[in-house]
GROMACS .gro file of C-alpha atoms in nm:
model
  259
    1MET     CA    1   9.259  13.023   3.821
    2ILE     CA    2   9.140  12.726   3.615
    3TYR     CA    3   8.795  12.575   3.659
    4VAL     CA    4   8.722  12.222   3.548
    5ALA     CA    5   8.371  12.100   3.488
    6ILE     CA    6   8.301  11.763   3.642
    7GLY     CA    7   8.039  11.562   3.459
    8PRO     CA    8   7.797  11.310   3.609
    9THR     CA    9   8.016  11.015   3.515
   10LEU     CA   10   8.322  11.164   3.687
   11ARG     CA   11   8.119  11.250   3.999
   12LEU     CA   12   7.999  10.890   4.020
   13ALA     CA   13   8.359  10.775   3.990
   14PHE     CA   14   8.467  10.999   4.282
   15LEU     CA   15   8.171  10.876   4.490
   16ALA     CA   16   8.257  10.515   4.419
   17LEU     CA   17   8.619  10.577   4.519
   18ALA     CA   18   8.511  10.739   4.848
   19MET     CA   19   8.277  10.450   4.929
   20PHE     CA   20   8.554  10.202   4.854
   21SER     CA   21   8.794  10.380   5.088
   22LEU     CA   22   8.536  10.369   5.368
   23THR     CA   23   8.453  10.002   5.322
   24ALA     CA   24   8.825   9.922   5.299
   25GLN     CA   25   8.855  10.027   5.666
   26ARG     CA   26   8.785   9.688   5.818
   27GLU     CA   27   8.982   9.721   6.140
   28PRO     CA   28   8.784   9.811   6.453
   29ILE     CA   29   8.793  10.166   6.590
   30LEU     CA   30   8.829  10.258   6.957
   31VAL     CA   31   8.629  10.552   7.093
   32PRO     CA   32   8.771  10.632   7.440
   33GLU     CA   33   8.641  10.871   7.705
   34VAL     CA   34   8.761  10.968   8.051
   35SER     CA   35   8.555  11.090   8.346
   36GLN     CA   36   8.799  11.374   8.426
   37SER     CA   37   9.028  11.534   8.172
   38ARG     CA   38   9.156  11.777   8.438
   39ILE     CA   39   9.237  11.690   8.799
   40GLU     CA   40   9.298  11.972   9.044
   41VAL     CA   41   9.543  11.913   9.328
   42ARG     CA   42   9.461  12.131   9.625
   43GLN     CA   43   9.577  12.138   9.983
   44GLY     CA   44   9.464  11.817  10.148
   45PHE     CA   45   9.440  11.628   9.816
   46THR     CA   46   9.374  11.261   9.896
   47GLY     CA   47   9.382  11.119   9.544
   48ALA     CA   48   9.135  11.073   9.261
   49ASN     CA   49   8.949  10.788   9.094
   50LEU     CA   50   8.949  10.793   8.715
   51LEU     CA   51   8.683  10.619   8.509
   52LEU     CA   52   8.804  10.531   8.161
   53TYR     CA   53   8.532  10.400   7.930
   54GLY     CA   54   8.438  10.372   7.566
   55ALA     CA   55   8.342  10.139   7.286
   56VAL     CA   56   8.493   9.926   7.011
   57ILE     CA   57   8.324  10.007   6.679
   58ASP     CA   58   8.340   9.781   6.374
   59PRO     CA   59   8.285  10.000   6.063
   60VAL     CA   60   8.143   9.719   5.846
   61GLY     CA   61   8.041   9.461   6.104
   62GLY     CA   62   8.286   9.212   5.961
   63ARG     CA   63   8.416   9.103   6.299
   64GLN     CA   64   8.088   9.026   6.469
   65GLY     CA   65   8.125   8.743   6.717
   66LEU     CA   66   8.492   8.822   6.780
   67GLN     CA   67   8.573   8.846   7.152
   68TYR     CA   68   8.775   9.154   7.238
   69ASP     CA   69   9.004   9.205   7.533
   70ILE     CA   70   9.076   9.559   7.654
   71VAL     CA   71   9.397   9.682   7.816
   72VAL     CA   72   9.427  10.037   7.952
   73VAL     CA   73   9.770  10.185   8.031
   74LEU     CA   74   9.782  10.513   8.227
   75LYS     CA   75  10.120  10.689   8.232
   76GLY     CA   76  10.232  10.996   8.422
   77PRO     CA   77  10.501  11.245   8.318
   78THR     CA   78  10.844  11.093   8.264
   79GLU     CA   79  11.139  11.212   8.468
   80PRO     CA   80  11.509  11.129   8.501
   81ILE     CA   81  11.599  10.935   8.812
   82ARG     CA   82  11.912  10.796   8.974
   83LEU     CA   83  11.866  10.472   9.162
   84ARG     CA   84  12.124  10.380   9.425
   85GLU     CA   85  12.189  10.032   9.557
   86LYS     CA   86  12.298   9.991   9.918
   87ASP     CA   87  12.512   9.707  10.049
   88ARG     CA   88  12.646   9.615  10.392
   89ILE     CA   89  13.022   9.680  10.395
   90ALA     CA   90  13.217   9.619  10.716
   91GLY     CA   91  12.890   9.628  10.910
   92ILE     CA   92  12.786   9.965  10.763
   93TRP     CA   93  12.523  10.019  10.496
   94MET     CA   94  12.686  10.210  10.210
   95ASN     CA   95  12.609  10.299   9.848
   96ALA     CA   96  12.745  10.011   9.641
   97GLY     CA   97  12.627  10.111   9.295
   98SER     CA   98  12.389  10.331   9.101
   99SER     CA   99  12.208  10.352   8.771
  100ASP     CA  100  12.053  10.646   8.587
  101PHE     CA  101  11.729  10.629   8.390
  102ARG     CA  102  11.648  10.911   8.150
  103SER     CA  103  11.271  10.869   8.120
  104ALA     CA  104  11.107  10.675   8.400
  105PRO     CA  105  10.730  10.737   8.418
  106SER     CA  106  10.632  10.898   8.748
  107PHE     CA  107  10.309  10.696   8.745
  108PHE     CA  108  10.228  10.374   8.561
  109ALA     CA  109   9.909  10.168   8.590
  110VAL     CA  110   9.773   9.884   8.379
  111ALA     CA  111   9.415   9.759   8.392
  112SER     CA  112   9.300   9.470   8.174
  113SER     CA  113   8.997   9.251   8.117
  114ARG     CA  114   9.204   8.945   8.218
  115PRO     CA  115   9.572   8.879   8.288
  116VAL     CA  116   9.789   9.023   8.012
  117ASP     CA  117   9.988   8.700   7.969
  118GLU     CA  118   9.659   8.531   7.873
  119ILE     CA  119   9.582   8.802   7.613
  120VAL     CA  120   9.911   8.853   7.424
  121ASP     CA  121  10.256   8.700   7.407
  122GLU     CA  122  10.555   8.854   7.580
  123ARG     CA  123  10.686   9.021   7.263
  124THR     CA  124  10.359   9.208   7.201
  125ALA     CA  125  10.336   9.305   7.567
  126ALA     CA  126  10.688   9.450   7.549
  127ILE     CA  127  10.611   9.652   7.233
  128TYR     CA  128  10.306   9.820   7.388
  129GLU     CA  129  10.433   9.828   7.750
  130LEU     CA  130  10.144   9.620   7.881
  131GLY     CA  131  10.283   9.571   8.229
  132THR     CA  132  10.537   9.697   8.481
  133ASN     CA  133  10.785   9.437   8.355
  134PHE     CA  134  10.785   9.603   8.013
  135ILE     CA  135  10.830   9.971   8.102
  136GLN     CA  136  11.082  10.136   7.869
  137LEU     CA  137  11.305  10.314   8.120
  138SER     CA  138  11.584  10.430   7.883
  139PRO     CA  139  11.893  10.377   8.102
  140SER     CA  140  12.183  10.614   8.043
  141GLY     CA  141  12.547  10.516   8.030
  142GLU     CA  142  12.698  10.173   7.981
  143ILE     CA  143  12.556   9.903   8.204
  144GLU     CA  144  12.545   9.526   8.187
  145PRO     CA  145  12.203   9.383   8.087
  146GLU     CA  146  12.175   9.177   8.407
  147GLU     CA  147  12.263   9.477   8.624
  148GLN     CA  148  12.021   9.695   8.427
  149ALA     CA  149  11.740   9.443   8.482
  150ARG     CA  150  11.816   9.435   8.856
  151PHE     CA  151  11.800   9.814   8.890
  152ALA     CA  152  11.483   9.830   8.679
  153ALA     CA  153  11.318   9.569   8.899
  154GLY     CA  154  11.426   9.766   9.206
  155LEU     CA  155  11.273  10.086   9.068
  156VAL     CA  156  10.945   9.910   8.991
  157GLU     CA  157  10.932   9.752   9.337
  158MET     CA  158  11.006  10.085   9.507
  159ARG     CA  159  10.728  10.265   9.320
  160GLN     CA  160  10.485   9.979   9.369
  161ARG     CA  161  10.530  10.020   9.744
  162ALA     CA  162  10.454  10.392   9.702
  163GLY     CA  163  10.137  10.311   9.506
  164LEU     CA  164  10.273  10.472   9.189
  165TYR     CA  165  10.309  10.155   8.980
  166LYS     CA  166  10.024   9.906   8.975
  167VAL     CA  167   9.869   9.627   8.768
  168ASP     CA  168   9.505   9.517   8.790
  169PRO     CA  169   9.442   9.203   8.580
  170ASP     CA  170   9.068   9.228   8.642
  171GLY     CA  171   9.034   9.605   8.620
  172VAL     CA  172   8.835   9.629   8.294
  173ARG     CA  173   8.471   9.532   8.257
  174ILE     CA  174   8.335   9.457   7.910
  175SER     CA  175   7.962   9.454   7.840
  176GLU     CA  176   7.781   9.352   7.522
  177GLY     CA  177   8.117   9.262   7.373
  178VAL     CA  178   8.203   9.620   7.272
  179LEU     CA  179   8.150   9.854   7.571
  180TYR     CA  180   8.421   9.874   7.833
  181GLN     CA  181   8.503  10.062   8.151
  182ALA     CA  182   8.804  10.070   8.380
  183ARG     CA  183   8.875  10.243   8.709
  184ILE     CA  184   9.225  10.354   8.805
  185ALA     CA  185   9.303  10.530   9.133
  186LEU     CA  186   9.557  10.811   9.148
  187PRO     CA  187   9.722  10.833   9.493
  188SER     CA  188   9.779  11.159   9.677
  189ASN     CA  189  10.154  11.157   9.602
  190VAL     CA  190  10.126  11.180   9.221
  191ILE     CA  191  10.320  11.456   9.054
  192THR     CA  192  10.150  11.714   8.837
  193GLY     CA  193  10.172  11.728   8.460
  194PRO     CA  194  10.022  11.563   8.151
  195TYR     CA  195   9.903  11.203   8.180
  196THR     CA  196   9.816  10.976   7.888
  197ALA     CA  197   9.565  10.691   7.894
  198GLU     CA  198   9.630  10.443   7.613
  199THR     CA  199   9.357  10.190   7.539
  200PHE     CA  200   9.415   9.877   7.330
  201ALA     CA  201   9.153   9.648   7.174
  202ILE     CA  202   9.301   9.300   7.138
  203ALA     CA  203   9.168   8.982   6.981
  204GLU     CA  204   9.337   8.652   6.904
  205GLY     CA  205   9.666   8.783   7.042
  206ARG     CA  206   9.677   9.087   6.812
  207VAL     CA  207   9.633   9.457   6.889
  208LEU     CA  208   9.357   9.555   6.644
  209ALA     CA  209   9.298   9.913   6.757
  210SER     CA  210   9.438  10.170   6.997
  211ALA     CA  211   9.347  10.520   7.112
  212THR     CA  212   9.484  10.780   7.352
  213ALA     CA  213   9.311  11.018   7.593
  214GLU     CA  214   9.488  11.310   7.763
  215ILE     CA  215   9.454  11.399   8.132
  216GLU     CA  216   9.604  11.703   8.302
  217VAL     CA  217   9.694  11.694   8.671
  218GLU     CA  218   9.775  12.040   8.805
  219LYS     CA  219   9.807  12.223   9.135
  220VAL     CA  220   9.562  12.504   9.201
  221GLY     CA  221   9.510  12.760   9.477
  222LEU     CA  222   9.802  12.892   9.681
  223GLU     CA  223  10.015  12.584   9.614
  224GLY     CA  224   9.958  12.621   9.242
  225GLN     CA  225  10.058  12.987   9.250
  226VAL     CA  226  10.377  12.903   9.441
  227VAL     CA  227  10.467  12.630   9.191
  228ASP     CA  228  10.392  12.861   8.899
  229ALA     CA  229  10.608  13.138   9.048
  230ALA     CA  230  10.894  12.894   9.108
  231GLU     CA  231  10.883  12.775   8.747
  232ARG     CA  232  10.851  13.117   8.586
  233SER     CA  233  11.101  13.309   8.802
  234SER     CA  234  11.322  13.051   8.966
  235LEU     CA  235  11.596  13.302   9.058
  236LEU     CA  236  11.357  13.550   9.223
  237TYR     CA  237  11.174  13.265   9.395
  238GLY     CA  238  11.502  13.132   9.536
  239LEU     CA  239  11.610  13.473   9.661
  240PHE     CA  240  11.268  13.531   9.818
  241ALA     CA  241  11.285  13.193   9.994
  242ILE     CA  242  11.631  13.276  10.132
  243PHE     CA  243  11.530  13.620  10.260
  244LEU     CA  244  11.209  13.477  10.406
  245SER     CA  245  11.404  13.209  10.593
  246LEU     CA  246  11.653  13.466  10.725
  247GLY     CA  247  11.373  13.699  10.833
  248MET     CA  248  11.183  13.423  11.012
  249GLY     CA  249  11.506  13.315  11.182
  250LEU     CA  250  11.575  13.670  11.307
  251ILE     CA  251  11.219  13.713  11.434
  252ALA     CA  252  11.230  13.378  11.613
  253GLY     CA  253  11.571  13.459  11.765
  254ARG     CA  254  11.453  13.794  11.906
  255TYR     CA  255  11.133  13.641  12.042
  256PHE     CA  256  11.312  13.361  12.228
  257ASN     CA  257  11.580  13.601  12.360
  258ARG     CA  258  11.310  13.819  12.514
  259SER     CA  259  11.135  13.527  12.675
   0.00000   0.00000   0.00000
């Protein structure tokens, strides 16, 4: 092992280098928080209201007087989905076409301090997915761009009706120029899994800072145990469900035959 003696001059040089690196950080920093990092879904779950809040910190105060806009994007677990299109053929509604998406978010909500199209241009909104029109759905297979856009719009509309996709252009409150808070409601039909809340600090049409908070939505109680058993031992769970159904059917048949 080799030891090197550092003299006072060298220590001052290291200190000066560290101070320079700190002052060189002139971009703002986002410090996000969430009211609930874990949401428990029990029997009779009616939904939850999340409070997402935090602050925009300027390390050197070089951007004082700059007006920030805040956009919060809350995403649920992604899942593959097949969307079918129905058409009336010979007076009968039939499946006319379909499209597969590899990674559609199960939940998607955007809250902003004002309408997104007043904060950034369309290109920036598409990069950061700042709206339901910019969700990256990852279609699978070959599909025409126009047809892909039609199916994507249909998926968004379907999940908006279910309360799973939403946009609130006035959902973020900013106080003192740097403190923000947003409220996003999770409906009762959300699926369990990891959720991510991405927060963006934007000024003059540019995203200056971003941060992510993690939220876990999980089933607890009897429902949670059933889900856990189904995931860990799917074969045994399936066999148990079959035997349980057969047993209940036999019991019901004997009871009604007697009566």
